[in-house]
Coordinates of C-alpha atoms and ligand atoms in Angstrom, one line a residue:
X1 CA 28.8 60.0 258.0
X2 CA 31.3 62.4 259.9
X3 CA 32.6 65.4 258.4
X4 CA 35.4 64.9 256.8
X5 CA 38.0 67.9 256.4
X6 CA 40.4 69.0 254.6
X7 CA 44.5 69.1 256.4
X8 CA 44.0 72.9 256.3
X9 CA 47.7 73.6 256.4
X10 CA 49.0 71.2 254.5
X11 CA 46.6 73.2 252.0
X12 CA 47.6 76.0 253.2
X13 CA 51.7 75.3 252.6
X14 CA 50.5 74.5 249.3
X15 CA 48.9 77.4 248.0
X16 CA 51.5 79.8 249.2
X17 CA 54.5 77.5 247.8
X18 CA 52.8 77.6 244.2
X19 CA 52.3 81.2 244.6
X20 CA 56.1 82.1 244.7
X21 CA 56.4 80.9 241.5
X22 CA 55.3 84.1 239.4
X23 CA 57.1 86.9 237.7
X24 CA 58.4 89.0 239.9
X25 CA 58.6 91.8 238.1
X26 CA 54.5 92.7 237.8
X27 CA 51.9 93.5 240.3
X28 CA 50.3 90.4 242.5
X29 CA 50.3 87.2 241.0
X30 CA 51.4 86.5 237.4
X31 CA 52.0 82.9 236.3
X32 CA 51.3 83.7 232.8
X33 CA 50.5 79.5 230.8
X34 CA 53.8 78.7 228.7
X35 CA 56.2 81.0 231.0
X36 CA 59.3 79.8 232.6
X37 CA 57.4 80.2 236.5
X38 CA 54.2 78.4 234.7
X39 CA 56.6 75.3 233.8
X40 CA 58.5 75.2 237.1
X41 CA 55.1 75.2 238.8
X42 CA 54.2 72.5 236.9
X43 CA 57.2 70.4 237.8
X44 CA 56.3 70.9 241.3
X45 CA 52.8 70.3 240.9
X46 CA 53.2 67.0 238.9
X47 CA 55.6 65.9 242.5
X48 CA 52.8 67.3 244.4
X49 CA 50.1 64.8 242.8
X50 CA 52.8 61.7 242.6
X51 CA 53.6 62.4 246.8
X52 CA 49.6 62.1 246.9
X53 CA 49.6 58.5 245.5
X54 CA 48.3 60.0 241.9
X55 CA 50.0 58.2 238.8
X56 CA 50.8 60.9 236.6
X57 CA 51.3 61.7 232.9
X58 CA 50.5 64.7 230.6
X59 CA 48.5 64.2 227.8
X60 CA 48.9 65.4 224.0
X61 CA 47.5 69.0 224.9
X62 CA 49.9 69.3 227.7
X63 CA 47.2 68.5 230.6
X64 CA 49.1 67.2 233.8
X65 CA 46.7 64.2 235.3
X66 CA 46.9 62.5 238.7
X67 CA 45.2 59.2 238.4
X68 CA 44.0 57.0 241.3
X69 CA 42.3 53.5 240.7
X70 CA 39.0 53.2 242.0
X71 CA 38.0 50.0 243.0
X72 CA 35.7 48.9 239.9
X73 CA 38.1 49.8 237.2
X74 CA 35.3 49.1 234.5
X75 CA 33.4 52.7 236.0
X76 CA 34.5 55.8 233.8
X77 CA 36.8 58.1 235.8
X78 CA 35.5 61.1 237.6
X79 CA 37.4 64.1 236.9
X80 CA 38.5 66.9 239.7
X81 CA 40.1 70.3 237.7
X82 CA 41.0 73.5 237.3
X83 CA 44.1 75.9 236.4
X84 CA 47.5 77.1 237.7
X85 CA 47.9 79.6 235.3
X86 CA 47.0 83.6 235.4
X87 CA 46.2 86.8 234.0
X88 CA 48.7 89.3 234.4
X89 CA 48.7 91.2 237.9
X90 CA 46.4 88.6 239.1
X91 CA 45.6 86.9 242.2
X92 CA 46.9 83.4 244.0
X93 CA 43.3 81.7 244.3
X94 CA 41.6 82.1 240.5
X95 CA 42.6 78.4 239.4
X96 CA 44.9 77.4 241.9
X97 CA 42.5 76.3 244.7
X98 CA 41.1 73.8 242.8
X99 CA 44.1 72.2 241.2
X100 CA 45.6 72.1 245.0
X101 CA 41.9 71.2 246.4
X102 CA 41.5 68.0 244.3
X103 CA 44.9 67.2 245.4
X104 CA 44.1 67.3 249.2
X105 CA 40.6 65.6 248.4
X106 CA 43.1 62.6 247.5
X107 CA 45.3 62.7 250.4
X108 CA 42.6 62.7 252.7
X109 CA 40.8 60.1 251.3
X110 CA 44.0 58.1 251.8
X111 CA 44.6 58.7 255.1
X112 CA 40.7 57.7 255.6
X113 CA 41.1 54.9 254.2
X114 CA 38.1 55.4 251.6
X115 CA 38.2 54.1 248.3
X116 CA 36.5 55.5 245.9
X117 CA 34.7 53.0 243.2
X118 CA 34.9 55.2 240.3
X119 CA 38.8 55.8 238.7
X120 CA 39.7 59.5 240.2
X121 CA 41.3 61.8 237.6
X122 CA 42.9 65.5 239.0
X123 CA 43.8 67.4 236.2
X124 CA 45.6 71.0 235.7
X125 CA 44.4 72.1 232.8
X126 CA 47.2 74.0 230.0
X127 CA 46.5 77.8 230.6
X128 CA 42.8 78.6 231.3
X129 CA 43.2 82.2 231.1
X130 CA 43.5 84.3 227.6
X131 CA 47.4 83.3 226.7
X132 CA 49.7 85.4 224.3
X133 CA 48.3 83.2 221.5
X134 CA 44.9 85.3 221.9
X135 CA 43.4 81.8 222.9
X136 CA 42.2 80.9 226.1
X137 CA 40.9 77.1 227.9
X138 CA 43.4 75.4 225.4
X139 CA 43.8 72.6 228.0
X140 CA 40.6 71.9 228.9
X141 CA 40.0 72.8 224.2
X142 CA 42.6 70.2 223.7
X143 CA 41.1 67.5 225.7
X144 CA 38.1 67.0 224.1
X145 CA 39.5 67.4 220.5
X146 CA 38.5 71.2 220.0
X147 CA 42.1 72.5 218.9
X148 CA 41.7 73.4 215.3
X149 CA 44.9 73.6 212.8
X150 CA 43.8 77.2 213.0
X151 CA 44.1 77.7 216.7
X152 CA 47.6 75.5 216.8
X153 CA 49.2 77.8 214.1
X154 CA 48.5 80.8 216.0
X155 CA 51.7 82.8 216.9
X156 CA 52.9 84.8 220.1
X157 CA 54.1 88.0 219.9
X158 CA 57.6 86.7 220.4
X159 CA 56.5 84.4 217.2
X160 CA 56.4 81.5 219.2
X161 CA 53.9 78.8 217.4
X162 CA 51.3 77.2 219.8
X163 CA 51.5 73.5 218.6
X164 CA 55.5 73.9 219.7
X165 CA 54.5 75.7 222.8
X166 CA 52.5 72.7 224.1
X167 CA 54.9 70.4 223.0
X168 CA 57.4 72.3 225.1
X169 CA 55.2 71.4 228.2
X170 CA 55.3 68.4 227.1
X171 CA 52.5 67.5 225.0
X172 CA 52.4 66.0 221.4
X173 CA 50.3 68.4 219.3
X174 CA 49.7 66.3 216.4
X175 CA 47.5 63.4 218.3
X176 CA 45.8 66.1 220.3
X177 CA 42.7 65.1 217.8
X178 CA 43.2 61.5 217.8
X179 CA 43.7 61.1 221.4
X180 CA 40.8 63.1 222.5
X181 CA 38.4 62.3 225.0
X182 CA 35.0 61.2 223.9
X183 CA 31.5 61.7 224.7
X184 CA 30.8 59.7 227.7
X185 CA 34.8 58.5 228.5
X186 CA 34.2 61.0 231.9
X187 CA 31.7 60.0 234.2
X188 CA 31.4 63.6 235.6
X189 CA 33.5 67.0 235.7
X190 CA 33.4 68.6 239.3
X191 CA 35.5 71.9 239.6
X192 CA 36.0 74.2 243.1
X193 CA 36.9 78.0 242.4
X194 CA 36.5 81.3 244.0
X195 CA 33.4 82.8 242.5
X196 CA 35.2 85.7 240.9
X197 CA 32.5 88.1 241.7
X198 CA 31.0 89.8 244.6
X199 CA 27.3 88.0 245.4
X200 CA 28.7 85.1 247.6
X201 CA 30.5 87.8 249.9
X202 CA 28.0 90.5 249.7
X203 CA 25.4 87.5 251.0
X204 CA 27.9 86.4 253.6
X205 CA 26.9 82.9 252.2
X206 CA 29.8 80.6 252.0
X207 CA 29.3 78.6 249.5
X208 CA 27.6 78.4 245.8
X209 CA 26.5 75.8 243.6
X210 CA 26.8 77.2 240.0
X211 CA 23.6 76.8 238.5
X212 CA 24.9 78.0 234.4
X213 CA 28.0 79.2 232.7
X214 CA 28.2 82.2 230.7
X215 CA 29.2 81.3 227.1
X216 CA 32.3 83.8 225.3
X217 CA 32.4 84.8 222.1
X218 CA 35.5 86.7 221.5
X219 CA 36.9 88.6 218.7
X220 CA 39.9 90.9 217.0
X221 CA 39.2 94.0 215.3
X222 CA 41.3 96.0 212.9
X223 CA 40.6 99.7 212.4
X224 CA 42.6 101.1 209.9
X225 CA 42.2 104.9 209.6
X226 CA 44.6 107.5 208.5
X227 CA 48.1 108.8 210.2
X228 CA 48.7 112.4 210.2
X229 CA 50.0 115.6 211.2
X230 CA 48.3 116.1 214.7
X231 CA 48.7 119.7 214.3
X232 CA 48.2 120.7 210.7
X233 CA 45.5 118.3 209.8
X234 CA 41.9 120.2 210.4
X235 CA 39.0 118.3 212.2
X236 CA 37.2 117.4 209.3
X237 CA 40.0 116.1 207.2
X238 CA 41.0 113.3 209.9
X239 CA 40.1 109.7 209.6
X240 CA 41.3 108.9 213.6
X241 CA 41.4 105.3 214.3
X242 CA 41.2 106.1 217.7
X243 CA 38.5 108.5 218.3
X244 CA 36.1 105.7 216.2
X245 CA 37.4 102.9 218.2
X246 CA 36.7 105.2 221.4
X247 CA 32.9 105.3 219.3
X248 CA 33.3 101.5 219.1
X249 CA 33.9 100.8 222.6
X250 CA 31.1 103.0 224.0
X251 CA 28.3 101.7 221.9
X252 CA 29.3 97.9 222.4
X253 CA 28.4 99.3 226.2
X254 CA 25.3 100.8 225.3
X255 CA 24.0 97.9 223.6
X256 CA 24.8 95.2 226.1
X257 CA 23.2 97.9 228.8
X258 CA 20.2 97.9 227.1
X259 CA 20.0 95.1 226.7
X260 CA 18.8 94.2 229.8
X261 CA 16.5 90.8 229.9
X262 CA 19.6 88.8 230.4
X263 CA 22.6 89.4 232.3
X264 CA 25.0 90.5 229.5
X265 CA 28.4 91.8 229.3
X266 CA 30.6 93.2 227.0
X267 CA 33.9 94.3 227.3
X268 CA 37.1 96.0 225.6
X269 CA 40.0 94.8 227.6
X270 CA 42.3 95.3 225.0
X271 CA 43.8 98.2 222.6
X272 CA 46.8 98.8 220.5
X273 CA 47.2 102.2 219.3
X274 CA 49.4 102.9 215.9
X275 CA 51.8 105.0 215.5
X276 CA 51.2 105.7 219.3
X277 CA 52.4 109.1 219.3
X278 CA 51.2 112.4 220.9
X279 CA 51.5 114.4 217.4
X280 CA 50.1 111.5 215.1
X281 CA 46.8 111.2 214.6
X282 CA 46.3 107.6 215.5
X283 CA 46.1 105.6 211.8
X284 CA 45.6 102.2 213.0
X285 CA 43.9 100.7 215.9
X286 CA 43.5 97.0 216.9
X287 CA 41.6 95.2 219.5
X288 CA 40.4 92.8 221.3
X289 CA 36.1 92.6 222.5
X290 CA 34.2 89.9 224.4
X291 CA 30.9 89.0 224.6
X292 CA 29.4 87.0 227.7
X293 CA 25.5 85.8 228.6
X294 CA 24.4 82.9 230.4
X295 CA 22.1 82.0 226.5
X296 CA 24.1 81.5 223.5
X297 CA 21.7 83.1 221.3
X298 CA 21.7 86.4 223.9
X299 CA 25.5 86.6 222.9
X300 CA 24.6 86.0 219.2
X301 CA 22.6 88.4 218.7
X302 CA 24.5 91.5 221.0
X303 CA 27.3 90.3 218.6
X304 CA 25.3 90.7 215.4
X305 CA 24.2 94.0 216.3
X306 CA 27.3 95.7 217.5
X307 CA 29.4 94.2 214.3
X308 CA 25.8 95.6 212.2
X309 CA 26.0 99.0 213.8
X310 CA 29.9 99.2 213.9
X311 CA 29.8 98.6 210.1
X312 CA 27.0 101.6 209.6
X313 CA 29.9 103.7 211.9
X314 CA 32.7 102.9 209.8
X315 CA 30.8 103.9 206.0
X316 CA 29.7 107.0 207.4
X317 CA 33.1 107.7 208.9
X318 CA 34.9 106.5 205.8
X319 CA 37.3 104.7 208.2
X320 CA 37.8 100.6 207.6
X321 CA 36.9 98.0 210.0
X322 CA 37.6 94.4 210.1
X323 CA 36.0 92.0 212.2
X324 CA 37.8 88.5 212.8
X325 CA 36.3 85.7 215.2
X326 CA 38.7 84.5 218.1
X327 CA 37.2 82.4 219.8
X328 CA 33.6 80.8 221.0
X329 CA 32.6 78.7 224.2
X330 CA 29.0 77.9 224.3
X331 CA 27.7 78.6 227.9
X332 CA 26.3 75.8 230.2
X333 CA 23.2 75.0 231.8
X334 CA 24.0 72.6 234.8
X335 CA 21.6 69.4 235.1
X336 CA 18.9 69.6 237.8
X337 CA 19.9 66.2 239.4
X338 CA 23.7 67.3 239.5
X339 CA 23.0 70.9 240.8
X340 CA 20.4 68.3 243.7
X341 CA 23.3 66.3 245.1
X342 CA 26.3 69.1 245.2
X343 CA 23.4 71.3 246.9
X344 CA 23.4 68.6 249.6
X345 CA 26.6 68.2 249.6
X346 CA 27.6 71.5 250.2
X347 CA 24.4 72.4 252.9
X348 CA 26.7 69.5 254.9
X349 CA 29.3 71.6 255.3
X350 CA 27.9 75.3 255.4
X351 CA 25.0 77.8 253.9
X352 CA 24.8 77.4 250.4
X353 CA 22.9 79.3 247.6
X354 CA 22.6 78.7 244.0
X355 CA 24.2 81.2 241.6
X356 CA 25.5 81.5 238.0
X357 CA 28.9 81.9 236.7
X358 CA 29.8 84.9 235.4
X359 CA 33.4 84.0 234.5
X360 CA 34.2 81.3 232.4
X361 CA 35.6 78.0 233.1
X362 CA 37.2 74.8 231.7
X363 CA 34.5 73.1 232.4
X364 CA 32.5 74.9 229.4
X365 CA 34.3 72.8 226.9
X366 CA 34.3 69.5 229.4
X367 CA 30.6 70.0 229.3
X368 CA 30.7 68.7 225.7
X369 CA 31.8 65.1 227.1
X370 CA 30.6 65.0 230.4
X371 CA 27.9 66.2 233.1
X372 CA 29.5 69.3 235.1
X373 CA 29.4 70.9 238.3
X374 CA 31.2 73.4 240.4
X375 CA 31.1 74.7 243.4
X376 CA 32.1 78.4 244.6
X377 CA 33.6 79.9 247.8
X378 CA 33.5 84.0 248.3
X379 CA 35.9 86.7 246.6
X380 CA 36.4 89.3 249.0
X381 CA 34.3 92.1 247.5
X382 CA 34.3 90.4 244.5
X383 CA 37.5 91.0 243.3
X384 CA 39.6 89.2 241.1
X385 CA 42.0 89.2 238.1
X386 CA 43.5 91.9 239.9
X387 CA 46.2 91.2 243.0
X388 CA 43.4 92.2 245.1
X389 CA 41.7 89.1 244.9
X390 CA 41.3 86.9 248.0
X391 CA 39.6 83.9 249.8
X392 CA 39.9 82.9 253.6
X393 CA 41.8 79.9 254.2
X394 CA 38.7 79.5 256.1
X395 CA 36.5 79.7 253.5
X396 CA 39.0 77.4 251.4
X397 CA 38.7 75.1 253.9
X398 CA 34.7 75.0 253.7
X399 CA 35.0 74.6 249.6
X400 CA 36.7 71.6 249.6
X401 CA 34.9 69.9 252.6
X402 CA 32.0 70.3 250.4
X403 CA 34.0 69.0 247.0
X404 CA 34.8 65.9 249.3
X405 CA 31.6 65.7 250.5
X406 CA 30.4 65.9 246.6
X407 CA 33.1 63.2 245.3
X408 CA 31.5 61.1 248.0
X409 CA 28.3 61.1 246.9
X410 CA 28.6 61.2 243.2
X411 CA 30.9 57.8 243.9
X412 CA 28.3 56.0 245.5
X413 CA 24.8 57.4 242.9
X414 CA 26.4 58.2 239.8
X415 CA 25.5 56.4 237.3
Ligands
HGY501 O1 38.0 85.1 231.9 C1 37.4 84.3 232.6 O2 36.2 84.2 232.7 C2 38.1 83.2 233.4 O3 38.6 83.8 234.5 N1 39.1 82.6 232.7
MN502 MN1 40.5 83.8 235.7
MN503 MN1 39.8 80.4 236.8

C-alpha cells in the first residue's frame, strides 16, 4: 500500500491554535489540568474531534473521547491517546501531539475513504502531568477504576477537592469505579509522543518504538526540625530542617548513582521551606521525591533503602521525618509481537530504533486493561518540561505517518 500522510498543516494550524491557550503570565507553555486555559482547550478540542466525524462524550473521570464506528461493531475499540495538559513553564509538544495526531489519523482516513474494522476511540486523557492535587495520570487512573476515595479527597492548595474538580470538567466522580473499563474492553492502547529525552536526536534516528516504561513511585516527606534565632543559636544547638533535607536530597542521588545495574533515577523536584526566612533557622521542611526504573522491584528496593538510611539520618540528628506514599505506577514491559508490527510500521515511514521510556505515560495504567504501544519522534537535545522543548513539524509529520501506518495494521491482525 501507498504511503499515506498526514495534512501537515492542517496539523500544523492545530498544534499552534491549542498552544495559545496557556497562562500567559509564566515561561513557555503552561496549560496547567483543571485551569481556566486547560478547560477552554478542552472546549475546542472536543469541536476539533466532532469537525473530524468523532462522536464525542466525556466520561466519569473527565476523559474527552472521539468515537468512530468501525465496520464490525462486535470488535473491541482500539484506543489512540495522550494529554493536553502541562507542567509549568513547559513546552507545546509533551502531550499535545498525540491528542491532535490521533485526531488527523481520523480525518485522513476519511478523506481515504478507509474504514477501519475495529471501533476507533481518541481520547485526551484528564491532566497527565503531576496536578495541584500532588496526583498525576488521573485520566488515564480514572479509566480503568484506579481513583481511590483517598486520591478523590485530596485538596489543592486553593482547597479545591479533586472529585469536584473533575466534575467541573465535566465528569461524575462517584461512578468513576462503576463505570470503569475492564480487562479486555480495549483491544489495544497506541500512543505518539516526543521521546522527552535526548537518544532519538543524538542518533539522528527519527523514530522509536518504546520497548518498556519506567514505573514511579512517588512520595511526600515531612521534616520537622526546629525554628530559631539564625544568629544567636550555636552550631551544635540547631536541629535545621533544611541543612538535613539538603543531607536527604544528596544521598537519594548517591544511592540511585550507585546503583548502577539498571537505569535508575531519583529526583527532588520539589521543596517547601518553613518559616522561609534569611534569620530563621529553617524548622520545617516538606517535599516531594520520585523514584523511576524500567523493574518495579529496582524502584522498591532504591525506595526501601533511602526511606532505611533517611531514618538512621534523622535519630542521629534528632530531627523528625515522616515518610507518606503519593503515588505508584508499575512500569511496563511492551509485548514482543506489539513492539514486531509498530517496528514495521514505523521502518515504512523512516529509520527506526527501539528504546525505553524514561518518562512516564498514561499508557502505564492502560496497560492494566489493554496491550500498549507508543511510538516516539526526537526532542531537540532532549529537552523537555522546560519551554525549550521542541519537535520538527517534519519530524511530527513522520510520527504520525507511522501511527497511521500502525492503526492500519493492527486493524487488519489484531486479534
Ligand atoms: O513526568 C513524566 O514522566 C511525564 O512527562 N508525565
Ligand atoms: Mn510530561
Ligand atoms: Mn506527556
Amino acid at each position: 500500500m501507498e504511503n499515506i500522510k498526514p495534512n501537515l498543516d492542517r496539523l500544523k494550524e492545530d498544534i499552534e491554535k491549542i498552544a495559545s491557550f496557556i497562562d500567559n503570565s509564566k515561561l513557555g507553555h503552561t496549560r496547567r489540568g483543571f485551569t481556566k486555559e486547560y478547560k477552554e482547550a478542552r472546549v475546542w478540542l472536543r469541536e476539533k474531534m466532532e469537525a473530524a466525524g468523532l462522536k464525542t462524550s466525556v466520561d466519569a473521570a473527565a476523559n474527552i473521547i472521539g468515537r468512530l464506528k468501525g465496520t464490525d461493531e462486535s470488535l473491541k475499540p482500539i484506543m489512540i491517546g495522550s494529554h493536553t495538559d502541562t507542567v509549568e513553564n513547559g513546552g507545546m509538544y509533551d502531550g499535545t501531539i498525540g491528542v491532535l495526531g490521533g485526531i488527523e489519523v481520523v480525518r485522513i482516513l476519511k478523506e481515504k475513504g478507509i474504514k477501519l474494522r475495529h471501533p476507533l476511540e481518541i481520547v485526551d486523557f484528564t491532566s497527565e502531568e503531576p496536578s495541584e492535587f500532588g496526583l498525576s495520570t488521573i485520566g488515564s487512573k480514572g479509566m480503568i477504576g484506579g481513583l481511590s476515595e483517598e486520591m478523590l479527597q485530596r485538596k489543592d492548595s486553593l482547597g479545591r477537592v479533586l472529585s469536584h474538580a473533575i466534575d467541573d470538567l465535566g465528569g461524575n466522580h462517584k461512578k468513576i469505579k462503576k463505570l470503569s473499563r475492564k480487562k479486555g474492553s480495549v483491544a489495544l492502547y497506541l500512543e505518539l509522543h516526543n521521546e522527552l529525552g535526548p537518544v532519538l536526536d543524538k542518533k539522528k534516528c527519527p523514530l522509536g518504538v518504546v520497548t518498556g516504561i519506567v514505573g514511579i513511585h512517588r512520595y511526600r516527606v515531612i521534616v520537622t526540625g526546629e525554628a530559631n534565632h539564625a544568629g544567636t543559636t550555636p552550631m551544635n544547638m540547631r536541629y535545621d530542617a533544611l541543612t538535613f533535607t539538603s543531607e536527604l536530597i544528596l544521598k537519594l542521588q548517591h544511592i540511585c548513582m550507585e546503583k548502577n545495574s539498571d537505569d535508575v533515577v531519583g529526583t527532588v523536584g520539589k521543596l517547601n521551606v518553613e518559616p522561609n526566612a534569611s534569620n530563621v533557622i529553617p524548622g520545617k521542611c516538606e517535599f516531594e521525591f520520585e523514584v523511576r526504573a524500567l523493574h518495579n522491584e529496582v524502584i522498591d528496593e532504591i525506595t526501601a533503602e533511602f526511606i532505611y538510611e533517611a531514618q538512621g539520618l534523622s535519630e542521629k540528628r534528632n530531627i523528625n521525618i515522616k515518610f507518606d506514599n503519593i503515588s505508584k505506577s508499575s512500569s511496563v514491559i511492551i509485548d514482543e509481537k506489539i513492539k514486531e508490527v509498530l517496528k514495521k510500521s514505523c521502518d515504512k515511514a523512516a529509520e527506526t530504533m527501539y528504546l525505553p521510556s524514561g518518562a512516564g505515560h498514561d499508557a502505564n495504567h492502560i496497560y492494566e486493561i489493554a496491550p500498549v504501544g507508543m511510538i516516539f519522534v526526537p526532542s531537540k537535545d532532549g529537552k523537555s518540561h522546560c519551554p525549550e522543548e521542541y519537535t520538527s513539524y517534519e519530524e511530527i509529520e513522520i510520527g504520525v505517518e507511522a501511527l497511521i501506518n500502525a492503526l492500519l495494521n493492527f486493524d487488519e491482525s489484531w486479534r
